[in-house]
CSV table of C-alpha atoms in Angstrom, one decimal:
chain,number,residue,atom,x,y,z
A,1,UNK,CA,13.1,11.0,-56.0
A,2,UNK,CA,12.5,8.8,-53.1
A,3,UNK,CA,15.4,6.9,-51.4
A,4,UNK,CA,14.1,3.3,-52.0
A,5,UNK,CA,16.4,1.9,-49.6
A,6,UNK,CA,15.0,0.2,-47.2
A,7,UNK,CA,15.8,0.8,-42.9
A,8,UNK,CA,16.0,-2.5,-41.2
A,9,UNK,CA,13.6,-2.9,-38.5
A,10,UNK,CA,15.5,-3.1,-35.0
A,11,UNK,CA,13.5,-4.9,-32.4
A,12,UNK,CA,13.5,-3.6,-29.2
A,13,UNK,CA,12.1,-5.1,-26.2
A,14,UNK,CA,11.0,-3.4,-23.0
A,15,UNK,CA,9.7,-4.5,-19.8
A,16,UNK,CA,7.2,-2.6,-17.5
A,17,UNK,CA,4.2,-3.1,-15.2
A,18,UNK,CA,1.9,-0.6,-16.6
A,19,UNK,CA,2.0,0.1,-20.5
A,20,UNK,CA,-1.2,2.0,-20.5
A,21,UNK,CA,0.6,5.2,-19.4
A,22,UNK,CA,2.9,5.2,-22.5
A,23,UNK,CA,2.0,7.2,-25.5
A,24,UNK,CA,-0.6,5.3,-27.2
A,25,UNK,CA,0.1,5.4,-30.9
A,26,UNK,CA,3.1,3.5,-29.6
A,27,UNK,CA,1.5,0.8,-27.9
A,28,UNK,CA,-1.0,0.2,-30.7
A,29,UNK,CA,-1.6,-3.3,-32.4
A,30,UNK,CA,1.0,-3.8,-35.0
A,31,UNK,CA,3.4,-1.2,-33.5
A,32,UNK,CA,4.2,-3.3,-30.4
A,33,UNK,CA,3.4,-6.9,-29.5
A,34,UNK,CA,2.5,-7.2,-26.0
A,35,UNK,CA,3.1,-10.1,-23.7
A,36,UNK,CA,1.6,-10.5,-20.3
A,37,UNK,CA,4.0,-12.8,-18.4
A,38,UNK,CA,2.0,-14.9,-16.2
A,39,UNK,CA,4.4,-17.2,-14.0
A,40,UNK,CA,3.8,-20.8,-13.3
A,41,UNK,CA,4.5,-22.5,-9.9
A,42,UNK,CA,7.6,-23.6,-11.3
A,43,UNK,CA,8.5,-20.2,-12.2
A,44,UNK,CA,7.5,-18.9,-8.9
A,45,UNK,CA,9.9,-21.0,-7.5
A,46,UNK,CA,12.8,-20.4,-9.5
A,47,UNK,CA,12.7,-17.0,-9.1
A,48,UNK,CA,12.2,-17.3,-5.2
A,49,UNK,CA,15.3,-19.7,-5.1
A,50,UNK,CA,17.3,-16.8,-6.5
A,51,UNK,CA,15.6,-14.2,-3.8
A,52,UNK,CA,16.7,-16.3,-0.8
A,53,UNK,CA,19.8,-17.8,-2.6
A,54,UNK,CA,22.3,-15.7,-0.3
A,55,UNK,CA,20.3,-16.1,2.7
A,56,UNK,CA,20.4,-20.1,3.0
A,57,UNK,CA,17.2,-21.1,2.9
A,58,UNK,CA,16.6,-24.4,1.8
A,59,UNK,CA,14.6,-25.2,-1.4
A,60,UNK,CA,12.4,-27.0,0.3
A,61,UNK,CA,11.5,-24.2,2.4
A,62,UNK,CA,11.1,-22.1,-0.9
A,63,UNK,CA,8.7,-24.5,-2.1
A,64,UNK,CA,6.6,-24.6,1.1
A,65,UNK,CA,6.6,-20.8,1.1
A,66,UNK,CA,5.1,-20.5,-2.7
A,67,UNK,CA,2.7,-23.4,-2.0
A,68,UNK,CA,1.6,-21.3,1.2
A,69,UNK,CA,0.7,-18.1,-0.6
A,70,UNK,CA,-0.1,-19.0,-4.4
A,71,UNK,CA,-1.9,-15.9,-5.3
A,72,UNK,CA,0.9,-13.8,-4.5
A,73,UNK,CA,3.2,-11.8,-7.0
A,74,UNK,CA,6.9,-12.1,-7.1
A,75,UNK,CA,7.3,-8.5,-5.3
A,76,UNK,CA,5.7,-10.4,-2.2
A,77,UNK,CA,8.5,-12.6,-1.7
A,78,UNK,CA,11.1,-9.8,-2.2
A,79,UNK,CA,9.0,-8.3,0.9
A,80,UNK,CA,9.2,-11.1,3.0
A,81,UNK,CA,12.9,-11.0,2.7
A,82,UNK,CA,13.2,-7.1,3.2
A,83,UNK,CA,11.1,-7.6,6.6
A,84,UNK,CA,13.5,-9.8,8.1
A,85,UNK,CA,16.3,-7.2,7.2
A,86,UNK,CA,14.1,-4.5,8.4
A,87,UNK,CA,14.1,-5.9,12.2
A,88,UNK,CA,17.7,-6.1,11.9
A,89,UNK,CA,17.6,-2.3,11.5
A,90,UNK,CA,15.0,-1.4,14.1
A,91,UNK,CA,17.0,-3.1,16.7
A,92,UNK,CA,20.1,-1.4,15.5
A,93,UNK,CA,18.0,1.8,16.1
A,94,UNK,CA,16.9,0.6,19.3
A,95,UNK,CA,20.5,-0.2,20.8
A,96,UNK,CA,21.9,2.9,19.5
A,97,UNK,CA,19.5,5.4,20.5
A,98,UNK,CA,17.3,7.9,18.0
A,99,UNK,CA,20.0,10.7,19.6
A,100,UNK,CA,23.1,8.9,18.6
A,101,UNK,CA,22.0,7.7,15.0
A,102,UNK,CA,23.3,10.8,13.2
A,103,UNK,CA,26.9,10.5,14.7
A,104,UNK,CA,26.7,7.0,13.8
A,105,UNK,CA,25.8,7.6,9.7
A,106,UNK,CA,27.5,10.9,8.9
A,107,UNK,CA,31.2,11.0,8.8
A,108,UNK,CA,31.5,8.4,11.5
A,109,UNK,CA,35.5,7.4,12.5
A,110,UNK,CA,33.9,3.9,13.0
A,111,UNK,CA,33.0,3.5,9.1
A,112,UNK,CA,30.0,2.6,7.5
A,113,UNK,CA,27.4,0.6,9.7
A,114,UNK,CA,27.5,-3.1,9.3
A,115,UNK,CA,24.8,-6.0,10.1
A,116,UNK,CA,25.3,-9.4,10.8
A,117,UNK,CA,23.7,-11.6,8.2
A,118,UNK,CA,20.4,-12.5,9.9
A,119,UNK,CA,19.0,-16.1,10.2
A,120,UNK,CA,16.2,-16.7,8.2
A,121,UNK,CA,13.6,-19.5,8.9
A,122,UNK,CA,10.5,-21.0,7.2
A,123,UNK,CA,8.5,-20.3,10.2
A,124,UNK,CA,9.7,-16.7,10.5
A,125,UNK,CA,9.2,-16.0,6.9
A,126,UNK,CA,5.6,-17.6,6.9
A,127,UNK,CA,4.8,-15.4,9.8
A,128,UNK,CA,5.7,-12.3,8.2
A,129,UNK,CA,4.0,-13.7,4.9
A,130,UNK,CA,0.7,-13.8,7.0
A,131,UNK,CA,1.1,-10.7,8.3
A,132,UNK,CA,1.4,-9.0,5.0
A,133,UNK,CA,-1.5,-10.8,3.8
A,134,UNK,CA,-3.2,-9.1,6.8
A,135,UNK,CA,-2.2,-6.0,5.5
A,136,UNK,CA,-3.8,-6.4,2.3
A,137,UNK,CA,-6.7,-7.2,3.5
A,138,UNK,CA,-7.0,-4.0,5.5
A,139,UNK,CA,-6.3,-2.0,2.6
A,140,UNK,CA,-8.9,-3.8,0.5
A,141,UNK,CA,-11.2,-3.5,3.4
A,142,UNK,CA,-10.8,0.6,3.4
A,143,UNK,CA,-11.2,0.8,0.0
A,144,UNK,CA,-14.4,-1.1,0.1
A,145,UNK,CA,-15.6,1.2,2.9
A,146,UNK,CA,-14.9,4.5,1.0
A,147,UNK,CA,-16.2,3.0,-1.9
A,148,UNK,CA,-19.4,1.9,0.1
A,149,UNK,CA,-19.6,5.5,1.8
A,150,UNK,CA,-19.2,7.5,-1.4
A,151,UNK,CA,-21.6,5.5,-3.6
A,152,UNK,CA,-24.2,5.1,-1.1
A,153,UNK,CA,-27.8,7.0,-1.4
A,154,UNK,CA,-27.9,8.0,2.1
A,155,UNK,CA,-24.4,9.0,2.1
A,156,UNK,CA,-24.8,11.1,-0.9
A,157,UNK,CA,-28.3,12.5,0.6
A,158,UNK,CA,-26.7,13.3,3.6
A,159,UNK,CA,-23.6,15.2,1.9
A,160,UNK,CA,-25.8,17.3,-0.2
A,161,UNK,CA,-27.9,18.1,2.8
A,162,UNK,CA,-25.0,19.2,4.7
A,163,UNK,CA,-23.5,21.3,1.6
A,164,UNK,CA,-27.2,23.0,1.5
A,165,UNK,CA,-27.1,23.5,5.6
A,166,UNK,CA,-30.4,21.5,5.9
A,167,UNK,CA,-28.9,18.8,7.8
A,168,UNK,CA,-28.4,19.4,11.5
A,169,UNK,CA,-28.3,16.0,12.8
A,170,UNK,CA,-30.7,13.4,14.3
A,171,UNK,CA,-31.3,15.0,17.9
A,172,UNK,CA,-32.4,18.4,15.8
A,173,UNK,CA,-35.0,16.3,13.5
A,174,UNK,CA,-36.9,15.0,16.2
A,175,UNK,CA,-37.6,18.3,18.0
A,176,UNK,CA,-39.8,21.3,17.0
A,177,UNK,CA,-37.6,24.6,18.1
A,178,UNK,CA,-35.9,25.9,15.1
A,179,UNK,CA,-32.2,25.1,15.3
A,180,UNK,CA,-29.1,26.9,13.6
A,181,UNK,CA,-26.8,25.4,11.8
A,182,UNK,CA,-24.2,23.6,14.0
A,183,UNK,CA,-26.4,23.0,17.2
A,184,UNK,CA,-27.8,19.1,17.0
A,185,UNK,CA,-29.2,18.8,20.6
A,186,UNK,CA,-32.5,20.0,21.6
A,187,UNK,CA,-32.2,18.2,24.9
A,188,UNK,CA,-30.0,20.9,26.4
A,189,UNK,CA,-32.1,22.6,29.5
A,190,UNK,CA,-30.4,26.3,28.6
A,191,UNK,CA,-30.6,26.4,25.4
A,192,UNK,CA,-29.9,29.7,23.4
A,193,UNK,CA,-29.9,29.7,19.7
A,194,UNK,CA,-28.8,33.4,19.6
A,195,UNK,CA,-25.8,32.6,21.9
A,196,UNK,CA,-22.5,31.7,19.9
A,197,UNK,CA,-19.0,29.9,21.3
A,198,UNK,CA,-15.5,31.5,19.9
A,199,UNK,CA,-15.4,28.5,17.1
A,200,UNK,CA,-19.2,29.9,16.2
A,201,UNK,CA,-21.1,27.1,17.2
A,202,UNK,CA,-24.2,27.1,19.8
A,203,UNK,CA,-24.0,27.4,23.6
A,204,UNK,CA,-26.0,25.1,25.6
A,205,UNK,CA,-25.8,23.3,29.0
A,206,UNK,CA,-27.0,20.2,30.2
């Protein structure tokens, strides 16, 4: 005899950035309904108004900031606000001195460190926004450079040659004298292929 009593289904709502890291049967179709939140312009403006609500940033300034960076995530605008407070912390560290920070933070008689609320202007927030965009571009540029170097045919050929010890450098390839591994320049006047320095490389003078 099986228990014919039906168990009520309990809806569970979760939020996350990347559900691909969850247990696969848990997120399969039919087990979980997935919704991707793509905020509209009005959604982004409403969220950003909440972010800057306690900083006396006008609604017009928030709209201008959102429209200036239309392709950025919500976290981007939170990072703008954090940058302003980071500046205040840096000023405090500079005025206090690194050697006195411990006395101010650990068991200080003056109590916890307090900061005055920084003044946020649309000009300053836009400046930090463009700085963040430049940082993003730098990261993308480095990633593209790494991808190019790892996937380029010449880069792979050189890497394989280095592993097998057949790559000595451009200078050695142009010469006729046999050059041991690590010696890349045959233009040296006093070249001694048998001599070695402390690190094992060749010794030669110009």
